[in-house]
Amino acid sequence: MTGTIRVAAQDTLIVQGSSPDLYLTHSVKKGETWYSLGRAYGLSPKDIAAKNKMQMDQGLSLGKQITIPLNKNNFVQEKNAGSGARPVYHRVLEKETLYRIHMKYGKVPLDNVREWNRFSGDGVQKDAYLIVGYVKGNGQSVVLPAATPPAGDVAAVPKSLPPAPETKPTPKPQSAAPETKPVAKSQSAAPETKPVQAAEPETKPVAKSQSAAPETKPAADTEAVPVEKETPVSTSIGRTPSIPDGGFEQQYLQQTNNGRNAVGEKGPGSWFKSNAVIGSGKYYALHNTAPRGTIVKVTNPLTGRSIYAKVLDAIPQLKANANLIIKLSDAAQDALGISESRFYCELSYDEK
């Protein structure tokens, strides 16, 4: 019976379903019984039989596909799963983000996923395999790859399962993964392409003299944002537009004492229509607790990009706005690199 459990433990475990209905599929091997499956997967054999709508007195035929439920009794997502636990993998789908994976598997902590899979960023690749938790049992624990993947923002994880799980129990990381980094560090490019120079009004008092005046005036608390006569900025998803001096970053630093008095908040956000100019650096927000006029720093953790938005009012109490922590003017989509109508973000602001 020990040999049977060892073979079962070497199989690569691919999770199926969505939380709370998660499960594994096990192919019955020679000599296995309901009791050996119960020991291998940390469950009562009766629970496994019930999940498969079978009776305990029914034998297990070789090769039969058995559904193994994953629940609080045998599925752990803590950083230290303990001895004997085996990793459970998720195969990354096209356009799937780390945040979506986090939500699909019971809000598994993102830091745990990064540590288990030995990467530090937020980018994931299609067809890669990520550990999203561990299943208990008395089988031999699968050893994670000893090699540490190169530093980068994309998870350096294998793109295919090993052809023979009996001899290659764990997927091997591929060195080519960092070549397809989807994440660009936006902050370093912003200062290089500022369309408005501070010294320009002094050396050219006639050219564009009216454009400097609106930048020194504080923006009114309304979405009727003045259109500034600046050089047009061409933007597209995937590149951060330049931020002129008229943005709200300086006000944010003043309100938060250079960030020392800021409080943090994480959760879902959404958009509202506005006439704010794309690339102006002036964005607006609706927030339930921050006072009117508060400048909120909004960060997209999947790209590392941030913008500063001024709070105009509270979020309307509508069904569509349930659980939102912020609504942003749609002009900020390009700067944050987000194309989805609902997104995950991190906030920083002075609570006052």
PDB file of N, CA, C and O in Angstrom, residues 249-262 297 308 348 350:
ATOM      1  N   GLU A 249       0.125  65.603  -7.806  1.00  0.00           N
ATOM      2  CA  GLU A 249       1.109  64.907  -6.981  1.00  0.00           C
ATOM      3  C   GLU A 249       1.626  65.785  -5.846  1.00  0.00           C
ATOM      4  O   GLU A 249       1.765  65.332  -4.705  1.00  0.00           O
ATOM      5  N   GLN A 250       1.925  67.067  -6.137  1.00  0.00           N
ATOM      6  CA  GLN A 250       2.447  67.959  -5.097  1.00  0.00           C
ATOM      7  C   GLN A 250       1.437  68.157  -3.969  1.00  0.00           C
ATOM      8  O   GLN A 250       1.806  68.188  -2.789  1.00  0.00           O
ATOM      9  N   GLN A 251       0.167  68.265  -4.327  1.00  0.00           N
ATOM     10  CA  GLN A 251      -0.867  68.410  -3.285  1.00  0.00           C
ATOM     11  C   GLN A 251      -0.945  67.155  -2.427  1.00  0.00           C
ATOM     12  O   GLN A 251      -1.157  67.223  -1.216  1.00  0.00           O
ATOM     13  N   TYR A 252      -0.797  65.969  -3.081  1.00  0.00           N
ATOM     14  CA  TYR A 252      -0.801  64.715  -2.331  1.00  0.00           C
ATOM     15  C   TYR A 252       0.352  64.687  -1.328  1.00  0.00           C
ATOM     16  O   TYR A 252       0.163  64.308  -0.154  1.00  0.00           O
ATOM     17  N   LEU A 253       1.550  65.097  -1.752  1.00  0.00           N
ATOM     18  CA  LEU A 253       2.710  65.091  -0.863  1.00  0.00           C
ATOM     19  C   LEU A 253       2.519  66.055   0.300  1.00  0.00           C
ATOM     20  O   LEU A 253       2.926  65.778   1.437  1.00  0.00           O
ATOM     21  N   GLN A 254       1.877  67.207   0.039  1.00  0.00           N
ATOM     22  CA  GLN A 254       1.615  68.166   1.114  1.00  0.00           C
ATOM     23  C   GLN A 254       0.596  67.605   2.110  1.00  0.00           C
ATOM     24  O   GLN A 254       0.764  67.716   3.331  1.00  0.00           O
ATOM     25  N   GLN A 255      -0.468  66.991   1.591  1.00  0.00           N
ATOM     26  CA  GLN A 255      -1.519  66.463   2.469  1.00  0.00           C
ATOM     27  C   GLN A 255      -1.022  65.309   3.334  1.00  0.00           C
ATOM     28  O   GLN A 255      -1.432  65.155   4.481  1.00  0.00           O
ATOM     29  N   THR A 256      -0.146  64.480   2.783  1.00  0.00           N
ATOM     30  CA  THR A 256       0.294  63.277   3.498  1.00  0.00           C
ATOM     31  C   THR A 256       1.650  63.434   4.166  1.00  0.00           C
ATOM     32  O   THR A 256       2.217  62.456   4.644  1.00  0.00           O
ATOM     33  N   ASN A 257       2.191  64.679   4.192  1.00  0.00           N
ATOM     34  CA  ASN A 257       3.525  64.898   4.766  1.00  0.00           C
ATOM     35  C   ASN A 257       4.541  63.994   4.074  1.00  0.00           C
ATOM     36  O   ASN A 257       5.248  63.212   4.712  1.00  0.00           O
ATOM     37  N   ASN A 258       4.574  64.119   2.734  1.00  0.00           N
ATOM     38  CA  ASN A 258       5.472  63.311   1.887  1.00  0.00           C
ATOM     39  C   ASN A 258       5.239  61.809   2.048  1.00  0.00           C
ATOM     40  O   ASN A 258       6.167  61.003   1.978  1.00  0.00           O
ATOM     41  N   GLY A 259       3.974  61.453   2.254  1.00  0.00           N
ATOM     42  CA  GLY A 259       3.604  60.043   2.320  1.00  0.00           C
ATOM     43  C   GLY A 259       3.655  59.432   3.703  1.00  0.00           C
ATOM     44  O   GLY A 259       3.192  58.300   3.903  1.00  0.00           O
ATOM     45  N   ARG A 260       4.187  60.158   4.685  1.00  0.00           N
ATOM     46  CA  ARG A 260       4.347  59.578   6.027  1.00  0.00           C
ATOM     47  C   ARG A 260       3.019  59.416   6.768  1.00  0.00           C
ATOM     48  O   ARG A 260       2.892  58.567   7.645  1.00  0.00           O
ATOM     49  N   ASN A 261       2.022  60.249   6.454  1.00  0.00           N
ATOM     50  CA  ASN A 261       0.739  60.173   7.144  1.00  0.00           C
ATOM     51  C   ASN A 261      -0.333  59.472   6.319  1.00  0.00           C
ATOM     52  O   ASN A 261      -1.517  59.550   6.636  1.00  0.00           O
ATOM     53  N   ALA A 262       0.059  58.803   5.252  1.00  0.00           N
ATOM     54  CA  ALA A 262      -0.916  58.184   4.354  1.00  0.00           C
ATOM     55  C   ALA A 262      -1.425  56.858   4.923  1.00  0.00           C
ATOM     56  O   ALA A 262      -0.698  56.136   5.591  1.00  0.00           O
ATOM     57  N   LYS A 297      -3.647  58.690  -4.095  1.00  0.00           N
ATOM     58  CA  LYS A 297      -2.710  58.011  -4.999  1.00  0.00           C
ATOM     59  C   LYS A 297      -3.281  56.635  -5.315  1.00  0.00           C
ATOM     60  O   LYS A 297      -3.547  55.846  -4.419  1.00  0.00           O
ATOM     61  N   TYR A 308      -2.608  60.315  -9.528  1.00  0.00           N
ATOM     62  CA  TYR A 308      -3.120  61.066  -8.380  1.00  0.00           C
ATOM     63  C   TYR A 308      -4.466  61.666  -8.770  1.00  0.00           C
ATOM     64  O   TYR A 308      -4.575  62.361  -9.790  1.00  0.00           O
ATOM     65  N   SER A 348      -3.735  55.186  -1.524  1.00  0.00           N
ATOM     66  CA  SER A 348      -2.958  55.812  -0.453  1.00  0.00           C
ATOM     67  C   SER A 348      -3.415  57.264  -0.360  1.00  0.00           C
ATOM     68  O   SER A 348      -3.444  57.969  -1.375  1.00  0.00           O
ATOM     69  N   ASP A 350      -4.486  60.780   2.716  1.00  0.00           N
ATOM     70  CA  ASP A 350      -4.537  61.302   4.083  1.00  0.00           C
ATOM     71  C   ASP A 350      -5.967  61.170   4.591  1.00  0.00           C
ATOM     72  O   ASP A 350      -6.893  61.766   4.032  1.00  0.00           O
TER      73      ASP A 350
END
